[in-house]
Amino acid sequence: PLLQNLLRGYNACLLCYGQTGSGKTHSMTGTPDDPGLAPRFSQALFQAIEDQCAVNSTSTYRVEVSYIEIYNEKVRDLLESPAQRKSARGTSRQEQRPVLRVRQHPVHGSFVEGMSKH
């Protein structure tokens, strides 16, 4: 259903939730020999788009991707370019990413302010 609704123009979210050390990152990214949810879903999405375009050559699709982390109630953009990060010596890479804010739009609903789209 998620893939079919994406092809109909709806937005989607892949979410991994759990305590520290429970395998969320591995579940989402996997390994080269055993890909996780994100690479497998991406492959299925682009294959479905290719199949749809083969049936209807006038079809066009636009895919945008954002990748965020919510940890200790702080939202961070994981696809932010290094140029966008503050250069803070002596801090972890995680701390160099600015904390983003979750906002509520009266028509479109919840969104993350300042989140990059690729």
GROMACS .gro file of N, CA, C and O in nm:
model
  472
    1PRO      N    1   0.081  -0.122   0.000
    1PRO     CA    2   0.000   0.000   0.000
    1PRO      C    3   0.084   0.127   0.000
    1PRO      O    4   0.048   0.223  -0.064
    2LEU      N    5   0.197   0.129   0.071
    2LEU     CA    6   0.280   0.250   0.079
    2LEU      C    7   0.332   0.288  -0.060
    2LEU      O    8   0.320   0.402  -0.103
    3LEU      N    9   0.387   0.191  -0.131
    3LEU     CA   10   0.442   0.217  -0.263
    3LEU      C   11   0.332   0.260  -0.361
    3LEU      O   12   0.350   0.354  -0.438
    4GLN      N   13   0.219   0.193  -0.357
    4GLN     CA   14   0.107   0.228  -0.446
    4GLN      C   15   0.058   0.370  -0.421
    4GLN      O   16   0.028   0.444  -0.515
    5ASN      N   17   0.050   0.409  -0.294
    5ASN     CA   18   0.006   0.545  -0.263
    5ASN      C   19   0.109   0.650  -0.303
    5ASN      O   20   0.072   0.759  -0.344
    6LEU      N   21   0.236   0.616  -0.295
    6LEU     CA   22   0.339   0.708  -0.345
    6LEU      C   23   0.320   0.734  -0.493
    6LEU      O   24   0.330   0.847  -0.540
    7LEU      N   25   0.294   0.629  -0.568
    7LEU     CA   26   0.275   0.642  -0.713
    7LEU      C   27   0.150   0.722  -0.746
    7LEU      O   28   0.139   0.776  -0.856
    8ARG      N   29   0.058   0.732  -0.653
    8ARG     CA   30  -0.064   0.813  -0.671
    8ARG      C   31  -0.042   0.958  -0.630
    8ARG      O   32  -0.133   1.040  -0.637
    9GLY      N   33   0.077   0.990  -0.578
    9GLY     CA   34   0.108   1.128  -0.544
    9GLY      C   35   0.106   1.162  -0.397
    9GLY      O   36   0.124   1.278  -0.360
   10TYR      N   37   0.084   1.063  -0.311
   10TYR     CA   38   0.084   1.090  -0.167
   10TYR      C   39   0.227   1.090  -0.113
   10TYR      O   40   0.316   1.027  -0.168
   11ASN      N   41   0.247   1.158  -0.001
   11ASN     CA   42   0.374   1.156   0.070
   11ASN      C   43   0.381   1.031   0.156
   11ASN      O   44   0.278   0.974   0.191
   12ALA      N   45   0.502   0.991   0.191
   12ALA     CA   46   0.519   0.872   0.275
   12ALA      C   47   0.634   0.895   0.372
   12ALA      O   48   0.719   0.981   0.350
   13CYS      N   49   0.636   0.815   0.475
   13CYS     CA   50   0.740   0.823   0.575
   13CYS      C   51   0.780   0.682   0.617
   13CYS      O   52   0.694   0.600   0.649
   14LEU      N   53   0.909   0.653   0.613
   14LEU     CA   54   0.962   0.529   0.669
   14LEU      C   55   1.015   0.566   0.807
   14LEU      O   56   1.095   0.657   0.820
   15LEU      N   57   0.972   0.494   0.908
   15LEU     CA   58   1.007   0.528   1.045
   15LEU      C   59   1.063   0.407   1.115
   15LEU      O   60   1.011   0.296   1.103
   16CYS      N   61   1.170   0.429   1.187
   16CYS     CA   62   1.229   0.323   1.269
   16CYS      C   63   1.235   0.375   1.411
   16CYS      O   64   1.289   0.483   1.436
   17TYR      N   65   1.178   0.301   1.504
   17TYR     CA   66   1.166   0.347   1.642
   17TYR      C   67   1.217   0.240   1.736
   17TYR      O   68   1.192   0.121   1.716
   18GLY      N   69   1.288   0.280   1.840
   18GLY     CA   70   1.333   0.184   1.939
   18GLY      C   71   1.441   0.243   2.028
   18GLY      O   72   1.492   0.351   2.003
   19GLN      N   73   1.475   0.168   2.130
   19GLN     CA   74   1.575   0.217   2.225
   19GLN      C   75   1.714   0.210   2.165
   19GLN      O   76   1.737   0.143   2.064
   20THR      N   77   1.807   0.281   2.227
   20THR     CA   78   1.946   0.284   2.183
   20THR      C   79   2.002   0.142   2.178
   20THR      O   80   1.983   0.063   2.269
   21GLY      N   81   2.069   0.111   2.066
   21GLY     CA   82   2.133  -0.020   2.052
   21GLY      C   83   2.041  -0.131   2.006
   21GLY      O   84   2.081  -0.247   2.002
   22SER      N   85   1.918  -0.097   1.967
   22SER     CA   86   1.823  -0.201   1.929
   22SER      C   87   1.831  -0.241   1.782
   22SER      O   88   1.761  -0.332   1.739
   23GLY      N   89   1.913  -0.171   1.702
   23GLY     CA   90   1.931  -0.209   1.562
   23GLY      C   91   1.855  -0.124   1.462
   23GLY      O   92   1.835  -0.165   1.348
   24LYS      N   93   1.814  -0.004   1.499
   24LYS     CA   94   1.739   0.083   1.408
   24LYS      C   95   1.820   0.118   1.284
   24LYS      O   96   1.770   0.107   1.173
   25THR      N   97   1.944   0.160   1.303
   25THR     CA   98   2.028   0.198   1.190
   25THR      C   99   2.049   0.080   1.097
   25THR      O  100   2.038   0.093   0.974
   26HIS      N  101   2.078  -0.035   1.153
   26HIS     CA  102   2.097  -0.154   1.071
   26HIS      C  103   1.969  -0.190   0.996
   26HIS      O  104   1.973  -0.225   0.878
   27SER      N  105   1.854  -0.180   1.062
   27SER     CA  106   1.726  -0.210   0.997
   27SER      C  107   1.701  -0.115   0.880
   27SER      O  108   1.649  -0.156   0.777
   28MET      N  109   1.737   0.012   0.897
   28MET     CA  110   1.712   0.109   0.792
   28MET      C  111   1.813   0.101   0.679
   28MET      O  112   1.775   0.110   0.563
   29THR      N  113   1.942   0.085   0.710
   29THR     CA  114   2.044   0.090   0.605
   29THR      C  115   2.097  -0.047   0.565
   29THR      O  116   2.131  -0.067   0.450
   30GLY      N  117   2.108  -0.138   0.660
   30GLY     CA  118   2.158  -0.272   0.629
   30GLY      C  119   2.306  -0.272   0.594
   30GLY      O  120   2.382  -0.184   0.635
   31THR      N  121   2.344  -0.369   0.514
   31THR     CA  122   2.482  -0.384   0.466
   31THR      C  123   2.477  -0.404   0.315
   31THR      O  124   2.370  -0.430   0.259
   32PRO      N  125   2.592  -0.399   0.247
   32PRO     CA  126   2.590  -0.426   0.103
   32PRO      C  127   2.532  -0.565   0.068
   32PRO      O  128   2.462  -0.581  -0.031
   33ASP      N  129   2.561  -0.663   0.152
   33ASP     CA  130   2.511  -0.798   0.125
   33ASP      C  131   2.367  -0.819   0.171
   33ASP      O  132   2.298  -0.910   0.123
   34ASP      N  133   2.321  -0.738   0.265
   34ASP     CA  134   2.186  -0.751   0.320
   34ASP      C  135   2.127  -0.611   0.340
   34ASP      O  136   2.125  -0.559   0.451
   35PRO      N  137   2.080  -0.550   0.229
   35PRO     CA  138   2.032  -0.412   0.237
   35PRO      C  139   1.914  -0.398   0.334
   35PRO      O  140   1.832  -0.488   0.347
   36GLY      N  141   1.907  -0.280   0.397
   36GLY     CA  142   1.799  -0.252   0.490
   36GLY      C  143   1.676  -0.199   0.419
   36GLY      O  144   1.663  -0.201   0.297
   37LEU      N  145   1.583  -0.149   0.500
   37LEU     CA  146   1.454  -0.104   0.451
   37LEU      C  147   1.466   0.011   0.351
   37LEU      O  148   1.402   0.009   0.245
   38ALA      N  149   1.546   0.111   0.380
   38ALA     CA  150   1.557   0.228   0.293
   38ALA      C  151   1.609   0.193   0.153
   38ALA      O  152   1.547   0.231   0.053
   39PRO      N  153   1.721   0.122   0.139
   39PRO     CA  154   1.765   0.089   0.003
   39PRO      C  155   1.671  -0.005  -0.071
   39PRO      O  156   1.650   0.010  -0.192
   40ARG      N  157   1.609  -0.100   0.000
   40ARG     CA  158   1.516  -0.191  -0.068
   40ARG      C  159   1.391  -0.117  -0.113
   40ARG      O  160   1.341  -0.139  -0.224
   41PHE      N  161   1.341  -0.027  -0.029
   41PHE     CA  162   1.223   0.050  -0.066
   41PHE      C  163   1.254   0.144  -0.182
   41PHE      O  164   1.175   0.157  -0.275
   42SER      N  165   1.371   0.208  -0.179
   42SER     CA  166   1.411   0.297  -0.288
   42SER      C  167   1.419   0.222  -0.419
   42SER      O  168   1.372   0.269  -0.523
   43GLN      N  169   1.479   0.104  -0.416
   43GLN     CA  170   1.489   0.023  -0.537
   43GLN      C  171   1.350  -0.013  -0.589
   43GLN      O  172   1.323  -0.003  -0.709
   44ALA      N  173   1.261  -0.053  -0.500
   44ALA     CA  174   1.125  -0.089  -0.541
   44ALA      C  175   1.052   0.033  -0.598
   44ALA      O  176   0.978   0.021  -0.697
   45LEU      N  177   1.072   0.150  -0.537
   45LEU     CA  178   1.007   0.272  -0.585
   45LEU      C  179   1.052   0.306  -0.727
   45LEU      O  180   0.969   0.330  -0.816
   46PHE      N  181   1.182   0.307  -0.750
   46PHE     CA  182   1.231   0.344  -0.883
   46PHE      C  183   1.198   0.238  -0.988
   46PHE      O  184   1.175   0.272  -1.104
   47GLN      N  185   1.190   0.113  -0.948
   47GLN     CA  186   1.147   0.009  -1.041
   47GLN      C  187   1.000   0.028  -1.077
   47GLN      O  188   0.962   0.015  -1.193
   48ALA      N  189   0.917   0.062  -0.980
   48ALA     CA  190   0.775   0.086  -1.006
   48ALA      C  191   0.755   0.207  -1.096
   48ALA      O  192   0.671   0.206  -1.187
   49ILE      N  193   0.834   0.313  -1.075
   49ILE     CA  194   0.828   0.430  -1.162
   49ILE      C  195   0.867   0.393  -1.304
   49ILE      O  196   0.800   0.431  -1.401
   50GLU      N  197   0.974   0.317  -1.318
   50GLU     CA  198   1.018   0.272  -1.450
   50GLU      C  199   0.910   0.189  -1.518
   50GLU      O  200   0.881   0.208  -1.637
   51ASP      N  201   0.846   0.100  -1.444
   51ASP     CA  202   0.739   0.017  -1.499
   51ASP      C  203   0.620   0.103  -1.543
   51ASP      O  204   0.562   0.080  -1.650
   52GLN      N  205   0.583   0.201  -1.460
   52GLN     CA  206   0.470   0.289  -1.494
   52GLN      C  207   0.501   0.372  -1.619
   52GLN      O  208   0.414   0.391  -1.704
   53CYS      N  209   0.623   0.420  -1.629
   53CYS     CA  210   0.661   0.500  -1.745
   53CYS      C  211   0.665   0.416  -1.873
   53CYS      O  212   0.641   0.467  -1.982
   54ALA      N  213   0.695   0.287  -1.859
   54ALA     CA  214   0.694   0.198  -1.976
   54ALA      C  215   0.552   0.180  -2.028
   54ALA      O  216   0.530   0.167  -2.149
   55VAL      N  217   0.454   0.183  -1.938
   55VAL     CA  218   0.313   0.167  -1.977
   55VAL      C  219   0.257   0.298  -2.032
   55VAL      O  220   0.183   0.300  -2.129
   56ASN      N  221   0.294   0.408  -1.969
   56ASN     CA  222   0.244   0.540  -2.008
   56ASN      C  223   0.363   0.634  -2.020
   56ASN      O  224   0.408   0.689  -1.921
   57SER      N  225   0.409   0.654  -2.142
   57SER     CA  226   0.532   0.732  -2.163
   57SER      C  227   0.515   0.880  -2.131
   57SER      O  228   0.613   0.953  -2.125
   58THR      N  229   0.392   0.927  -2.111
   58THR     CA  230   0.373   1.068  -2.075
   58THR      C  231   0.374   1.090  -1.924
   58THR      O  232   0.367   1.203  -1.879
   59SER      N  233   0.385   0.984  -1.848
   59SER     CA  234   0.389   0.997  -1.702
   59SER      C  235   0.520   1.062  -1.659
   59SER      O  236   0.626   1.035  -1.715
   60THR      N  237   0.509   1.147  -1.558
   60THR     CA  238   0.629   1.205  -1.498
   60THR      C  239   0.618   1.189  -1.346
   60THR      O  240   0.509   1.191  -1.290
   61TYR      N  241   0.731   1.172  -1.284
   61TYR     CA  242   0.736   1.155  -1.139
   61TYR      C  243   0.844   1.245  -1.082
   61TYR      O  244   0.947   1.268  -1.146
   62ARG      N  245   0.821   1.292  -0.964
   62ARG     CA  246   0.920   1.371  -0.890
   62ARG      C  247   0.938   1.305  -0.754
   62ARG      O  248   0.842   1.287  -0.681
   63VAL      N  249   1.061   1.272  -0.721
   63VAL     CA  250   1.092   1.207  -0.594
   63VAL      C  251   1.179   1.301  -0.513
   63VAL      O  252   1.282   1.349  -0.561
   64GLU      N  253   1.136   1.330  -0.391
   64GLU     CA  254   1.215   1.410  -0.298
   64GLU      C  255   1.239   1.326  -0.174
   64GLU      O  256   1.150   1.253  -0.129
   65VAL      N  257   1.359   1.337  -0.118
   65VAL     CA  258   1.395   1.257  -0.002
   65VAL      C  259   1.451   1.348   0.106
   65VAL      O  260   1.531   1.438   0.077
   66SER      N  261   1.409   1.324   0.228
   66SER     CA  262   1.467   1.386   0.347
   66SER      C  263   1.498   1.274   0.443
   66SER      O  264   1.436   1.168   0.440
   67TYR      N  265   1.596   1.296   0.529
   67TYR     CA  266   1.639   1.191   0.622
   67TYR      C  267   1.671   1.259   0.754
   67TYR      O  268   1.768   1.334   0.763
   68ILE      N  269   1.587   1.239   0.854
   68ILE     CA  270   1.607   1.306   0.983
   68ILE      C  271   1.623   1.203   1.094
   68ILE      O  272   1.585   1.087   1.079
   69GLU      N  273   1.677   1.251   1.203
   69GLU     CA  274   1.691   1.171   1.324
   69GLU      C  275   1.627   1.248   1.438
   69GLU      O  276   1.645   1.370   1.449
   70ILE      N  277   1.552   1.178   1.521
   70ILE     CA  278   1.500   1.237   1.643
   70ILE      C  279   1.564   1.160   1.758
   70ILE      O  280   1.542   1.041   1.772
   71TYR      N  281   1.647   1.229   1.834
   71TYR     CA  282   1.719   1.165   1.944
   71TYR      C  283   1.719   1.260   2.062
   71TYR      O  284   1.754   1.378   2.047
   72ASN      N  285   1.678   1.212   2.177
   72ASN     CA  286   1.665   1.297   2.297
   72ASN      C  287   1.582   1.421   2.268
   72ASN      O  288   1.617   1.532   2.307
   73GLU      N  289   1.473   1.401   2.195
   73GLU     CA  290   1.378   1.507   2.161
   73GLU      C  291   1.439   1.618   2.076
   73GLU      O  292   1.386   1.728   2.068
   74LYS      N  293   1.551   1.589   2.008
   74LYS     CA  294   1.614   1.685   1.918
   74LYS      C  295   1.608   1.629   1.777
   74LYS      O  296   1.640   1.513   1.753
   75VAL      N  297   1.565   1.713   1.683
   75VAL     CA  298   1.550   1.673   1.544
   75VAL      C  299   1.670   1.725   1.466
   75VAL      O  300   1.701   1.844   1.470
   76ARG      N  301   1.736   1.634   1.394
   76ARG     CA  302   1.853   1.671   1.314
   76ARG      C  303   1.840   1.617   1.172
   76ARG      O  304   1.791   1.508   1.151
   77ASP      N  305   1.889   1.696   1.078
   77ASP     CA  306   1.886   1.661   0.935
   77ASP      C  307   2.010   1.579   0.903
   77ASP      O  308   2.122   1.627   0.914
   78LEU      N  309   1.992   1.454   0.863
   78LEU     CA  310   2.106   1.367   0.836
   78LEU      C  311   2.159   1.379   0.693
   78LEU      O  312   2.262   1.321   0.660
   79LEU      N  313   2.090   1.454   0.607
   79LEU     CA  314   2.137   1.474   0.470
   79LEU      C  315   2.190   1.615   0.447
   79LEU      O  316   2.223   1.651   0.334
   80GLU      N  317   2.201   1.690   0.552
   80GLU     CA  318   2.252   1.825   0.542
   80GLU      C  319   2.396   1.822   0.492
   80GLU      O  320   2.475   1.738   0.533
   81SER      N  321   2.430   1.913   0.402
   81SER     CA  322   2.565   1.915   0.347
   81SER      C  323   2.665   1.965   0.451
   81SER      O  324   2.630   2.043   0.538
   82PRO      N  325   2.791   1.922   0.439
   82PRO     CA  326   2.894   1.969   0.534
   82PRO      C  327   2.906   2.121   0.536
   82PRO      O  328   2.936   2.179   0.638
   83ALA      N  329   2.881   2.186   0.423
   83ALA     CA  330   2.890   2.332   0.417
   83ALA      C  331   2.784   2.398   0.504
   83ALA      O  332   2.801   2.510   0.550
   84GLN      N  333   2.674   2.329   0.526
   84GLN     CA  334   2.567   2.385   0.608
   84GLN      C  335   2.594   2.370   0.757
   84GLN      O  336   2.533   2.438   0.838
   85ARG      N  337   2.684   2.280   0.793
   85ARG     CA  338   2.713   2.255   0.935
   85ARG      C  339   2.807   2.360   0.991
   85ARG      O  340   2.894   2.411   0.922
   86LYS      N  341   2.790   2.387   1.115
   86LYS     CA  342   2.885   2.475   1.185
   86LYS      C  343   3.015   2.399   1.203
   86LYS      O  344   3.014   2.281   1.231
   87SER      N  345   3.125   2.465   1.191
   87SER     CA  346   3.253   2.401   1.218
   87SER      C  347   3.288   2.424   1.364
   87SER      O  348   3.337   2.530   1.400
   88ALA      N  349   3.257   2.325   1.445
   88ALA     CA  350   3.281   2.339   1.590
   88ALA      C  351   3.388   2.240   1.631
   88ALA      O  352   3.366   2.120   1.634
   89ARG      N  353   3.505   2.290   1.662
   89ARG     CA  354   3.617   2.204   1.700
   89ARG      C  355   3.592   2.142   1.837
   89ARG      O  356   3.546   2.209   1.929
   90GLY      N  357   3.621   2.013   1.848
   90GLY     CA  358   3.609   1.946   1.975
   90GLY      C  359   3.469   1.895   2.006
   90GLY      O  360   3.446   1.844   2.114
   91THR      N  361   3.376   1.911   1.913
   91THR     CA  362   3.242   1.857   1.935
   91THR      C  363   3.221   1.739   1.843
   91THR      O  364   3.286   1.726   1.739
   92SER      N  365   3.130   1.654   1.880
   92SER     CA  366   3.101   1.538   1.796
   92SER      C  367   3.030   1.583   1.670
   92SER      O  368   2.971   1.690   1.664
   93ARG      N  369   3.035   1.499   1.568
   93ARG     CA  370   2.968   1.528   1.442
   93ARG      C  371   2.819   1.552   1.467
   93ARG      O  372   2.758   1.638   1.406
   94GLN      N  373   2.762   1.474   1.557
   94GLN     CA  374   2.621   1.486   1.590
   94GLN      C  375   2.587   1.624   1.642
   94GLN      O  376   2.488   1.684   1.606
   95GLU      N  377   2.673   1.677   1.730
   95GLU     CA  378   2.647   1.807   1.790
   95GLU      C  379   2.665   1.920   1.690
   95GLU      O  380   2.616   2.030   1.712
   96GLN      N  381   2.736   1.897   1.581
   96GLN     CA  382   2.757   2.001   1.481
   96GLN      C  383   2.633   2.023   1.396
   96GLN      O  384   2.620   2.126   1.333
   97ARG      N  385   2.543   1.928   1.393
   97ARG     CA  386   2.420   1.944   1.315
   97ARG      C  387   2.323   2.031   1.393
   97ARG      O  388   2.296   2.004   1.509
   98PRO      N  389   2.269   2.136   1.330
   98PRO     CA  390   2.175   2.220   1.403
   98PRO      C  391   2.046   2.144   1.437
   98PRO      O  392   2.006   2.054   1.365
   99VAL      N  393   1.988   2.181   1.549
   99VAL     CA  394   1.861   2.120   1.591
   99VAL      C  395   1.749   2.190   1.515
   99VAL      O  396   1.741   2.313   1.513
  100LEU      N  397   1.663   2.113   1.453
  100LEU     CA  398   1.550   2.166   1.376
  100LEU      C  399   1.424   2.166   1.462
  100LEU      O  400   1.418   2.098   1.565
  101ARG      N  401   1.324   2.237   1.418
  101ARG     CA  402   1.199   2.246   1.495
  101ARG      C  403   1.083   2.186   1.416
  101ARG      O  404   1.071   2.207   1.297
  102VAL      N  405   0.999   2.113   1.487
  102VAL     CA  406   0.877   2.060   1.428
  102VAL      C  407   0.770   2.167   1.442
  102VAL      O  408   0.749   2.222   1.550
  103ARG      N  409   0.705   2.198   1.331
  103ARG     CA  410   0.603   2.303   1.328
  103ARG      C  411   0.470   2.243   1.281
  103ARG      O  412   0.466   2.134   1.225
  104GLN      N  413   0.365   2.320   1.297
  104GLN     CA  414   0.232   2.279   1.254
  104GLN      C  415   0.178   2.382   1.156
  104GLN      O  416   0.168   2.500   1.190
  105HIS      N  417   0.144   2.338   1.035
  105HIS     CA  418   0.085   2.425   0.934
  105HIS      C  419  -0.066   2.405   0.941
  105HIS      O  420  -0.113   2.291   0.950
  106PRO      N  421  -0.146   2.512   0.934
  106PRO     CA  422  -0.291   2.495   0.949
  106PRO      C  423  -0.358   2.411   0.840
  106PRO      O  424  -0.460   2.348   0.865
  107VAL      N  425  -0.297   2.405   0.722
  107VAL     CA  426  -0.356   2.327   0.612
  107VAL      C  427  -0.280   2.197   0.587
  107VAL      O  428  -0.339   2.091   0.573
  108HIS      N  429  -0.148   2.203   0.585
  108HIS     CA  430  -0.065   2.089   0.547
  108HIS      C  431  -0.023   2.000   0.663
  108HIS      O  432   0.034   1.893   0.643
  109GLY      N  433  -0.045   2.044   0.785
  109GLY     CA  434  -0.012   1.961   0.902
  109GLY      C  435   0.131   1.979   0.948
  109GLY      O  436   0.194   2.083   0.925
  110SER      N  437   0.185   1.877   1.012
  110SER     CA  438   0.318   1.884   1.072
  110SER      C  439   0.428   1.885   0.967
  110SER      O  440   0.416   1.820   0.863
  111PHE      N  441   0.535   1.959   0.996
  111PHE     CA  442   0.653   1.960   0.909
  111PHE      C  443   0.774   1.997   0.993
  111PHE      O  444   0.761   2.050   1.104
  112VAL      N  445   0.892   1.969   0.940
  112VAL     CA  446   1.017   2.003   1.008
  112VAL      C  447   1.075   2.126   0.939
  112VAL      O  448   1.113   2.121   0.822
  113GLU      N  449   1.079   2.235   1.012
  113GLU     CA  450   1.128   2.362   0.959
  113GLU      C  451   1.279   2.353   0.930
  113GLU      O  452   1.356   2.310   1.016
  114GLY      N  453   1.320   2.389   0.808
  114GLY     CA  454   1.460   2.390   0.772
  114GLY      C  455   1.517   2.258   0.725
  114GLY      O  456   1.635   2.247   0.698
  115MET      N  457   1.433   2.156   0.715
  115MET     CA  458   1.478   2.023   0.672
  115MET      C  459   1.513   2.027   0.522
  115MET      O  460   1.438   2.084   0.442
  116SER      N  461   1.626   1.968   0.487
  116SER     CA  462   1.665   1.967   0.345
  116SER      C  463   1.586   1.862   0.270
  116SER      O  464   1.540   1.763   0.325
  117LYS      N  465   1.567   1.889   0.141
  117LYS     CA  466   1.500   1.795   0.049
  117LYS      C  467   1.595   1.772  -0.067
  117LYS      O  468   1.650   1.866  -0.122
  118HIS      N  469   1.611   1.647  -0.101
  118HIS     CA  470   1.703   1.611  -0.209
  118HIS      C  471   1.631   1.529  -0.314
  118HIS      O  472   1.538   1.458  -0.286
   0.00000   0.00000   0.00000
